[in-house]
Amino acid sequence: MTAQRLDRRGLWVAVGSFVLWGVMPLYWHLLKSVPSMQIIAHRIVWSTLLVAGWLGWKYGRGWLRETLSHPRAPWMLALSGGLIAFNWGMYIWAVNAGHVVETSLGYFINPLLNVVLGVALLHERLNRVQWLSVAIATGGVLWLTFNYGSFPWIALSLAVSFGTYGLVRKLAGVAPVRGLGVESVYLVLPALVLLLWGEMHGDGHVIVHGGVASWSWQIMALLVLGGALTALPLIGFADAVQRIPFSMVGVLQYIAPTMQLMIGVLVFHEPFGRERAIGFICIWIALAIFAADGLLRSRRANAAGIAKG
């Protein structure tokens, strides 16, 4: 038996998805003049059209009924939809409020939080190296909590909401893109109501009425494109995990928060002094230990499989 060749298309699709997520702070910053709730409503509406259209084209008109026929899927995807909407809204607000560095911290913490949730709720087991990684990361978070200048509630809110979202989606047992499609269908009506409310109260600016000017065509184009930028990385990610080893995906996912951190410090000039650096370094060390252990275990498992073959 020979070792499986790496699927280069899957690798580049994964890298492209994480890079796109990494530069999103620059994109949402272009929409700083638009209220955060309006951005999230547009994001939901336009991504729903794209994802639902793609699913209808690939699986036919019965995709929604088929997906909801899975046990527990209807209520669990409603819950996960609420969690991801909260996560999106918090992220967009934080970026446009000047907290890009703290949002990156949330997504650095998230993978290790997933480990904790797996142990606590799914009865998964960790080896000593993994426990060491979790302990170091916890120390980094505690350091940031007491030395950040303020409690890092944005980072923790993002990490907890996305971590819980991932847990619910795992328990729901629905294919990633189909699940996103159902979540979008659940969210689209509240999003449309929010957009209508904004139009009636002068916050929407999609149409001209009552002497209130509409958004420029550039802003409207960015709002519509935001839906595509929401859906495409998720679709690409779902495709990539089928093509390349999951351990490799786990390492690649740190591309996004690393880019977000660099954008926050180098582009938006957010403060990043010694106190913050110490906390981030602890988390980076923990991530490096965890990733190295995962890769080593994966290589051993592959080697054992090749030897048996």
PDB file of N, CA and C in Angstrom, residues 35-120:
ATOM      1  N   PRO A  35     -24.926  50.697   9.741  1.00  0.00           N
ATOM      2  CA  PRO A  35     -25.123  50.090  11.068  1.00  0.00           C
ATOM      3  C   PRO A  35     -24.874  48.584  11.028  1.00  0.00           C
ATOM      4  N   SER A  36     -24.270  48.055  12.086  1.00  0.00           N
ATOM      5  CA  SER A  36     -23.880  46.649  12.118  1.00  0.00           C
ATOM      6  C   SER A  36     -25.065  45.714  11.896  1.00  0.00           C
ATOM      7  N   MET A  37     -26.217  46.027  12.467  1.00  0.00           N
ATOM      8  CA  MET A  37     -27.378  45.157  12.307  1.00  0.00           C
ATOM      9  C   MET A  37     -27.857  45.140  10.859  1.00  0.00           C
ATOM     10  N   GLN A  38     -27.711  46.263  10.163  1.00  0.00           N
ATOM     11  CA  GLN A  38     -28.073  46.294   8.748  1.00  0.00           C
ATOM     12  C   GLN A  38     -27.104  45.434   7.926  1.00  0.00           C
ATOM     13  N   ILE A  39     -25.830  45.478   8.272  1.00  0.00           N
ATOM     14  CA  ILE A  39     -24.841  44.662   7.564  1.00  0.00           C
ATOM     15  C   ILE A  39     -25.166  43.182   7.738  1.00  0.00           C
ATOM     16  N   ILE A  40     -25.455  42.762   8.974  1.00  0.00           N
ATOM     17  CA  ILE A  40     -25.714  41.352   9.213  1.00  0.00           C
ATOM     18  C   ILE A  40     -26.987  40.905   8.508  1.00  0.00           C
ATOM     19  N   ALA A  41     -27.997  41.782   8.441  1.00  0.00           N
ATOM     20  CA  ALA A  41     -29.240  41.424   7.745  1.00  0.00           C
ATOM     21  C   ALA A  41     -28.981  41.243   6.254  1.00  0.00           C
ATOM     22  N   HIS A  42     -28.235  42.163   5.654  1.00  0.00           N
ATOM     23  CA  HIS A  42     -27.885  42.011   4.232  1.00  0.00           C
ATOM     24  C   HIS A  42     -27.046  40.760   4.020  1.00  0.00           C
ATOM     25  N   ARG A  43     -26.128  40.513   4.924  1.00  0.00           N
ATOM     26  CA  ARG A  43     -25.264  39.332   4.812  1.00  0.00           C
ATOM     27  C   ARG A  43     -26.107  38.061   4.779  1.00  0.00           C
ATOM     28  N   ILE A  44     -27.113  37.986   5.630  1.00  0.00           N
ATOM     29  CA  ILE A  44     -27.983  36.805   5.683  1.00  0.00           C
ATOM     30  C   ILE A  44     -28.802  36.677   4.408  1.00  0.00           C
ATOM     31  N   VAL A  45     -29.413  37.775   3.963  1.00  0.00           N
ATOM     32  CA  VAL A  45     -30.299  37.721   2.800  1.00  0.00           C
ATOM     33  C   VAL A  45     -29.545  37.291   1.548  1.00  0.00           C
ATOM     34  N   TRP A  46     -28.416  37.931   1.285  1.00  0.00           N
ATOM     35  CA  TRP A  46     -27.702  37.639   0.039  1.00  0.00           C
ATOM     36  C   TRP A  46     -27.000  36.287   0.086  1.00  0.00           C
ATOM     37  N   SER A  47     -26.508  35.878   1.255  1.00  0.00           N
ATOM     38  CA  SER A  47     -25.896  34.545   1.343  1.00  0.00           C
ATOM     39  C   SER A  47     -26.962  33.461   1.220  1.00  0.00           C
ATOM     40  N   THR A  48     -28.182  33.736   1.718  1.00  0.00           N
ATOM     41  CA  THR A  48     -29.270  32.774   1.575  1.00  0.00           C
ATOM     42  C   THR A  48     -29.591  32.538   0.106  1.00  0.00           C
ATOM     43  N   LEU A  49     -29.684  33.603  -0.665  1.00  0.00           N
ATOM     44  CA  LEU A  49     -29.963  33.462  -2.091  1.00  0.00           C
ATOM     45  C   LEU A  49     -28.888  32.633  -2.784  1.00  0.00           C
ATOM     46  N   LEU A  50     -27.625  32.875  -2.433  1.00  0.00           N
ATOM     47  CA  LEU A  50     -26.529  32.158  -3.075  1.00  0.00           C
ATOM     48  C   LEU A  50     -26.507  30.687  -2.666  1.00  0.00           C
ATOM     49  N   VAL A  51     -26.576  30.423  -1.351  1.00  0.00           N
ATOM     50  CA  VAL A  51     -26.467  29.045  -0.867  1.00  0.00           C
ATOM     51  C   VAL A  51     -27.686  28.223  -1.276  1.00  0.00           C
ATOM     52  N   ALA A  52     -28.875  28.787  -1.098  1.00  0.00           N
ATOM     53  CA  ALA A  52     -30.087  28.057  -1.477  1.00  0.00           C
ATOM     54  C   ALA A  52     -30.113  27.791  -2.977  1.00  0.00           C
ATOM     55  N   GLY A  53     -29.669  28.773  -3.761  1.00  0.00           N
ATOM     56  CA  GLY A  53     -29.607  28.568  -5.207  1.00  0.00           C
ATOM     57  C   GLY A  53     -28.627  27.477  -5.589  1.00  0.00           C
ATOM     58  N   TRP A  54     -27.473  27.455  -4.934  1.00  0.00           N
ATOM     59  CA  TRP A  54     -26.459  26.429  -5.222  1.00  0.00           C
ATOM     60  C   TRP A  54     -26.970  25.046  -4.836  1.00  0.00           C
ATOM     61  N   LEU A  55     -27.623  24.941  -3.671  1.00  0.00           N
ATOM     62  CA  LEU A  55     -28.147  23.655  -3.233  1.00  0.00           C
ATOM     63  C   LEU A  55     -29.272  23.175  -4.150  1.00  0.00           C
ATOM     64  N   GLY A  56     -30.132  24.107  -4.587  1.00  0.00           N
ATOM     65  CA  GLY A  56     -31.196  23.742  -5.513  1.00  0.00           C
ATOM     66  C   GLY A  56     -30.653  23.251  -6.843  1.00  0.00           C
ATOM     67  N   TRP A  57     -29.572  23.897  -7.308  1.00  0.00           N
ATOM     68  CA  TRP A  57     -28.958  23.492  -8.571  1.00  0.00           C
ATOM     69  C   TRP A  57     -28.299  22.116  -8.443  1.00  0.00           C
ATOM     70  N   LYS A  58     -27.672  21.846  -7.304  1.00  0.00           N
ATOM     71  CA  LYS A  58     -26.928  20.593  -7.143  1.00  0.00           C
ATOM     72  C   LYS A  58     -27.828  19.429  -6.740  1.00  0.00           C
ATOM     73  N   TYR A  59     -28.809  19.674  -5.854  1.00  0.00           N
ATOM     74  CA  TYR A  59     -29.594  18.570  -5.304  1.00  0.00           C
ATOM     75  C   TYR A  59     -31.072  18.594  -5.709  1.00  0.00           C
ATOM     76  N   GLY A  60     -31.503  19.646  -6.370  1.00  0.00           N
ATOM     77  CA  GLY A  60     -32.905  19.725  -6.744  1.00  0.00           C
ATOM     78  C   GLY A  60     -33.732  20.446  -5.702  1.00  0.00           C
ATOM     79  N   ARG A  61     -35.012  20.651  -6.012  1.00  0.00           N
ATOM     80  CA  ARG A  61     -35.868  21.449  -5.150  1.00  0.00           C
ATOM     81  C   ARG A  61     -36.173  20.781  -3.809  1.00  0.00           C
ATOM     82  N   GLY A  62     -35.921  19.493  -3.684  1.00  0.00           N
ATOM     83  CA  GLY A  62     -36.242  18.792  -2.441  1.00  0.00           C
ATOM     84  C   GLY A  62     -35.148  18.810  -1.397  1.00  0.00           C
ATOM     85  N   TRP A  63     -34.072  19.592  -1.608  1.00  0.00           N
ATOM     86  CA  TRP A  63     -32.946  19.556  -0.682  1.00  0.00           C
ATOM     87  C   TRP A  63     -33.344  19.966   0.733  1.00  0.00           C
ATOM     88  N   LEU A  64     -34.240  20.953   0.852  1.00  0.00           N
ATOM     89  CA  LEU A  64     -34.619  21.441   2.183  1.00  0.00           C
ATOM     90  C   LEU A  64     -35.403  20.372   2.939  1.00  0.00           C
ATOM     91  N   ARG A  65     -36.361  19.759   2.292  1.00  0.00           N
ATOM     92  CA  ARG A  65     -37.157  18.710   2.935  1.00  0.00           C
ATOM     93  C   ARG A  65     -36.276  17.520   3.314  1.00  0.00           C
ATOM     94  N   GLU A  66     -35.368  17.142   2.428  1.00  0.00           N
ATOM     95  CA  GLU A  66     -34.475  16.018   2.715  1.00  0.00           C
ATOM     96  C   GLU A  66     -33.584  16.315   3.919  1.00  0.00           C
ATOM     97  N   THR A  67     -33.065  17.525   3.985  1.00  0.00           N
ATOM     98  CA  THR A  67     -32.173  17.882   5.090  1.00  0.00           C
ATOM     99  C   THR A  67     -32.919  17.910   6.413  1.00  0.00           C
ATOM    100  N   LEU A  68     -34.130  18.463   6.415  1.00  0.00           N
ATOM    101  CA  LEU A  68     -34.903  18.557   7.653  1.00  0.00           C
ATOM    102  C   LEU A  68     -35.481  17.222   8.085  1.00  0.00           C
ATOM    103  N   SER A  69     -35.391  16.205   7.227  1.00  0.00           N
ATOM    104  CA  SER A  69     -35.879  14.879   7.604  1.00  0.00           C
ATOM    105  C   SER A  69     -34.928  14.160   8.554  1.00  0.00           C
ATOM    106  N   HIS A  70     -33.705  14.681   8.703  1.00  0.00           N
ATOM    107  CA  HIS A  70     -32.757  14.077   9.641  1.00  0.00           C
ATOM    108  C   HIS A  70     -33.263  14.255  11.070  1.00  0.00           C
ATOM    109  N   PRO A  71     -33.096  13.239  11.916  1.00  0.00           N
ATOM    110  CA  PRO A  71     -33.524  13.377  13.311  1.00  0.00           C
ATOM    111  C   PRO A  71     -32.854  14.576  13.991  1.00  0.00           C
ATOM    112  N   ARG A  72     -33.608  15.346  14.708  1.00  0.00           N
ATOM    113  CA  ARG A  72     -33.162  16.508  15.489  1.00  0.00           C
ATOM    114  C   ARG A  72     -32.720  17.683  14.642  1.00  0.00           C
ATOM    115  N   ALA A  73     -32.647  17.516  13.308  1.00  0.00           N
ATOM    116  CA  ALA A  73     -32.126  18.588  12.461  1.00  0.00           C
ATOM    117  C   ALA A  73     -32.932  19.885  12.549  1.00  0.00           C
ATOM    118  N   PRO A  74     -34.272  19.857  12.536  1.00  0.00           N
ATOM    119  CA  PRO A  74     -35.013  21.129  12.517  1.00  0.00           C
ATOM    120  C   PRO A  74     -34.680  22.053  13.683  1.00  0.00           C
ATOM    121  N   TRP A  75     -34.754  21.540  14.906  1.00  0.00           N
ATOM    122  CA  TRP A  75     -34.524  22.439  16.037  1.00  0.00           C
ATOM    123  C   TRP A  75     -33.040  22.710  16.274  1.00  0.00           C
ATOM    124  N   MET A  76     -32.175  21.737  15.967  1.00  0.00           N
ATOM    125  CA  MET A  76     -30.749  21.964  16.182  1.00  0.00           C
ATOM    126  C   MET A  76     -30.192  22.974  15.186  1.00  0.00           C
ATOM    127  N   LEU A  77     -30.663  22.952  13.946  1.00  0.00           N
ATOM    128  CA  LEU A  77     -30.199  23.935  12.966  1.00  0.00           C
ATOM    129  C   LEU A  77     -30.788  25.311  13.242  1.00  0.00           C
ATOM    130  N   ALA A  78     -31.966  25.360  13.857  1.00  0.00           N
ATOM    131  CA  ALA A  78     -32.499  26.653  14.297  1.00  0.00           C
ATOM    132  C   ALA A  78     -31.604  27.254  15.387  1.00  0.00           C
ATOM    133  N   LEU A  79     -31.159  26.393  16.323  1.00  0.00           N
ATOM    134  CA  LEU A  79     -30.259  26.843  17.383  1.00  0.00           C
ATOM    135  C   LEU A  79     -28.918  27.273  16.811  1.00  0.00           C
ATOM    136  N   SER A  80     -28.355  26.458  15.916  1.00  0.00           N
ATOM    137  CA  SER A  80     -27.056  26.812  15.338  1.00  0.00           C
ATOM    138  C   SER A  80     -27.161  28.072  14.490  1.00  0.00           C
ATOM    139  N   GLY A  81     -28.306  28.270  13.823  1.00  0.00           N
ATOM    140  CA  GLY A  81     -28.499  29.499  13.053  1.00  0.00           C
ATOM    141  C   GLY A  81     -28.472  30.731  13.937  1.00  0.00           C
ATOM    142  N   GLY A  82     -29.116  30.644  15.102  1.00  0.00           N
ATOM    143  CA  GLY A  82     -29.074  31.768  16.034  1.00  0.00           C
ATOM    144  C   GLY A  82     -27.671  32.042  16.541  1.00  0.00           C
ATOM    145  N   LEU A  83     -26.905  30.970  16.791  1.00  0.00           N
ATOM    146  CA  LEU A  83     -25.530  31.135  17.279  1.00  0.00           C
ATOM    147  C   LEU A  83     -24.631  31.778  16.234  1.00  0.00           C
ATOM    148  N   ILE A  84     -24.758  31.338  14.973  1.00  0.00           N
ATOM    149  CA  ILE A  84     -23.869  31.897  13.946  1.00  0.00           C
ATOM    150  C   ILE A  84     -24.266  33.329  13.626  1.00  0.00           C
ATOM    151  N   ALA A  85     -25.566  33.657  13.708  1.00  0.00           N
ATOM    152  CA  ALA A  85     -25.992  35.033  13.486  1.00  0.00           C
ATOM    153  C   ALA A  85     -25.427  35.946  14.567  1.00  0.00           C
ATOM    154  N   PHE A  86     -25.453  35.473  15.828  1.00  0.00           N
ATOM    155  CA  PHE A  86     -24.859  36.241  16.918  1.00  0.00           C
ATOM    156  C   PHE A  86     -23.369  36.427  16.682  1.00  0.00           C
ATOM    157  N   ASN A  87     -22.688  35.350  16.267  1.00  0.00           N
ATOM    158  CA  ASN A  87     -21.249  35.412  16.026  1.00  0.00           C
ATOM    159  C   ASN A  87     -20.923  36.414  14.924  1.00  0.00           C
ATOM    160  N   TRP A  88     -21.664  36.363  13.814  1.00  0.00           N
ATOM    161  CA  TRP A  88     -21.442  37.304  12.714  1.00  0.00           C
ATOM    162  C   TRP A  88     -21.662  38.739  13.169  1.00  0.00           C
ATOM    163  N   GLY A  89     -22.760  38.953  13.897  1.00  0.00           N
ATOM    164  CA  GLY A  89     -23.073  40.307  14.337  1.00  0.00           C
ATOM    165  C   GLY A  89     -22.018  40.860  15.281  1.00  0.00           C
ATOM    166  N   MET A  90     -21.594  40.043  16.241  1.00  0.00           N
ATOM    167  CA  MET A  90     -20.559  40.469  17.178  1.00  0.00           C
ATOM    168  C   MET A  90     -19.259  40.782  16.452  1.00  0.00           C
ATOM    169  N   TYR A  91     -18.900  39.942  15.483  1.00  0.00           N
ATOM    170  CA  TYR A  91     -17.650  40.130  14.758  1.00  0.00           C
ATOM    171  C   TYR A  91     -17.669  41.438  13.959  1.00  0.00           C
ATOM    172  N   ILE A  92     -18.744  41.669  13.226  1.00  0.00           N
ATOM    173  CA  ILE A  92     -18.830  42.882  12.404  1.00  0.00           C
ATOM    174  C   ILE A  92     -18.817  44.125  13.285  1.00  0.00           C
ATOM    175  N   TRP A  93     -19.588  44.093  14.372  1.00  0.00           N
ATOM    176  CA  TRP A  93     -19.589  45.246  15.277  1.00  0.00           C
ATOM    177  C   TRP A  93     -18.196  45.493  15.838  1.00  0.00           C
ATOM    178  N   ALA A  94     -17.515  44.421  16.271  1.00  0.00           N
ATOM    179  CA  ALA A  94     -16.198  44.566  16.887  1.00  0.00           C
ATOM    180  C   ALA A  94     -15.177  45.126  15.906  1.00  0.00           C
ATOM    181  N   VAL A  95     -15.202  44.649  14.659  1.00  0.00           N
ATOM    182  CA  VAL A  95     -14.268  45.147  13.647  1.00  0.00           C
ATOM    183  C   VAL A  95     -14.464  46.647  13.443  1.00  0.00           C
ATOM    184  N   ASN A  96     -15.704  47.066  13.281  1.00  0.00           N
ATOM    185  CA  ASN A  96     -15.969  48.473  12.996  1.00  0.00           C
ATOM    186  C   ASN A  96     -15.898  49.355  14.236  1.00  0.00           C
ATOM    187  N   ALA A  97     -15.794  48.730  15.420  1.00  0.00           N
ATOM    188  CA  ALA A  97     -15.602  49.491  16.650  1.00  0.00           C
ATOM    189  C   ALA A  97     -14.137  49.542  17.058  1.00  0.00           C
ATOM    190  N   GLY A  98     -13.244  48.993  16.220  1.00  0.00           N
ATOM    191  CA  GLY A  98     -11.809  49.075  16.492  1.00  0.00           C
ATOM    192  C   GLY A  98     -11.262  47.991  17.388  1.00  0.00           C
ATOM    193  N   HIS A  99     -11.836  46.775  17.320  1.00  0.00           N
ATOM    194  CA  HIS A  99     -11.376  45.669  18.175  1.00  0.00           C
ATOM    195  C   HIS A  99     -10.930  44.476  17.339  1.00  0.00           C
ATOM    196  N   VAL A 100     -10.212  44.721  16.255  1.00  0.00           N
ATOM    197  CA  VAL A 100      -9.794  43.636  15.373  1.00  0.00           C
ATOM    198  C   VAL A 100      -8.838  42.678  16.087  1.00  0.00           C
ATOM    199  N   VAL A 101      -7.917  43.216  16.884  1.00  0.00           N
ATOM    200  CA  VAL A 101      -6.960  42.367  17.602  1.00  0.00           C
ATOM    201  C   VAL A 101      -7.695  41.417  18.539  1.00  0.00           C
ATOM    202  N   GLU A 102      -8.716  41.930  19.219  1.00  0.00           N
ATOM    203  CA  GLU A 102      -9.454  41.078  20.150  1.00  0.00           C
ATOM    204  C   GLU A 102     -10.280  40.023  19.414  1.00  0.00           C
ATOM    205  N   THR A 103     -10.784  40.362  18.226  1.00  0.00           N
ATOM    206  CA  THR A 103     -11.504  39.335  17.453  1.00  0.00           C
ATOM    207  C   THR A 103     -10.556  38.209  17.044  1.00  0.00           C
ATOM    208  N   SER A 104      -9.318  38.561  16.696  1.00  0.00           N
ATOM    209  CA  SER A 104      -8.357  37.514  16.331  1.00  0.00           C
ATOM    210  C   SER A 104      -8.073  36.618  17.528  1.00  0.00           C
ATOM    211  N   LEU A 105      -8.020  37.195  18.721  1.00  0.00           N
ATOM    212  CA  LEU A 105      -7.820  36.396  19.928  1.00  0.00           C
ATOM    213  C   LEU A 105      -8.939  35.373  20.079  1.00  0.00           C
ATOM    214  N   GLY A 106     -10.173  35.783  19.789  1.00  0.00           N
ATOM    215  CA  GLY A 106     -11.299  34.866  19.899  1.00  0.00           C
ATOM    216  C   GLY A 106     -11.136  33.649  19.016  1.00  0.00           C
ATOM    217  N   TYR A 107     -10.636  33.861  17.791  1.00  0.00           N
ATOM    218  CA  TYR A 107     -10.491  32.739  16.864  1.00  0.00           C
ATOM    219  C   TYR A 107      -9.214  31.947  17.086  1.00  0.00           C
ATOM    220  N   PHE A 108      -8.256  32.512  17.842  1.00  0.00           N
ATOM    221  CA  PHE A 108      -7.128  31.706  18.307  1.00  0.00           C
ATOM    222  C   PHE A 108      -7.572  30.780  19.441  1.00  0.00           C
ATOM    223  N   ILE A 109      -8.450  31.281  20.297  1.00  0.00           N
ATOM    224  CA  ILE A 109      -8.924  30.494  21.438  1.00  0.00           C
ATOM    225  C   ILE A 109      -9.862  29.381  20.986  1.00  0.00           C
ATOM    226  N   ASN A 110     -10.638  29.645  19.935  1.00  0.00           N
ATOM    227  CA  ASN A 110     -11.714  28.748  19.522  1.00  0.00           C
ATOM    228  C   ASN A 110     -11.308  27.275  19.358  1.00  0.00           C
ATOM    229  N   PRO A 111     -10.191  26.952  18.652  1.00  0.00           N
ATOM    230  CA  PRO A 111      -9.853  25.528  18.493  1.00  0.00           C
ATOM    231  C   PRO A 111      -9.620  24.807  19.805  1.00  0.00           C
ATOM    232  N   LEU A 112      -8.997  25.500  20.760  1.00  0.00           N
ATOM    233  CA  LEU A 112      -8.748  24.872  22.051  1.00  0.00           C
ATOM    234  C   LEU A 112     -10.036  24.764  22.872  1.00  0.00           C
ATOM    235  N   LEU A 113     -10.940  25.728  22.698  1.00  0.00           N
ATOM    236  CA  LEU A 113     -12.246  25.616  23.344  1.00  0.00           C
ATOM    237  C   LEU A 113     -13.006  24.400  22.808  1.00  0.00           C
ATOM    238  N   ASN A 114     -12.840  24.135  21.502  1.00  0.00           N
ATOM    239  CA  ASN A 114     -13.472  22.951  20.913  1.00  0.00           C
ATOM    240  C   ASN A 114     -12.987  21.678  21.607  1.00  0.00           C
ATOM    241  N   VAL A 115     -11.698  21.668  21.947  1.00  0.00           N
ATOM    242  CA  VAL A 115     -11.138  20.507  22.648  1.00  0.00           C
ATOM    243  C   VAL A 115     -11.808  20.342  24.010  1.00  0.00           C
ATOM    244  N   VAL A 116     -11.947  21.457  24.738  1.00  0.00           N
ATOM    245  CA  VAL A 116     -12.564  21.412  26.062  1.00  0.00           C
ATOM    246  C   VAL A 116     -14.012  20.930  25.967  1.00  0.00           C
ATOM    247  N   LEU A 117     -14.759  21.437  24.981  1.00  0.00           N
ATOM    248  CA  LEU A 117     -16.146  21.008  24.789  1.00  0.00           C
ATOM    249  C   LEU A 117     -16.212  19.518  24.449  1.00  0.00           C
ATOM    250  N   GLY A 118     -15.248  19.069  23.637  1.00  0.00           N
ATOM    251  CA  GLY A 118     -15.219  17.650  23.287  1.00  0.00           C
ATOM    252  C   GLY A 118     -15.010  16.763  24.497  1.00  0.00           C
ATOM    253  N   VAL A 119     -14.139  17.200  25.408  1.00  0.00           N
ATOM    254  CA  VAL A 119     -13.866  16.418  26.617  1.00  0.00           C
ATOM    255  C   VAL A 119     -15.060  16.469  27.570  1.00  0.00           C
ATOM    256  N   ALA A 120     -15.614  17.670  27.761  1.00  0.00           N
ATOM    257  CA  ALA A 120     -16.661  17.846  28.766  1.00  0.00           C
ATOM    258  C   ALA A 120     -18.002  17.263  28.333  1.00  0.00           C
TER     259      ALA A 120
END
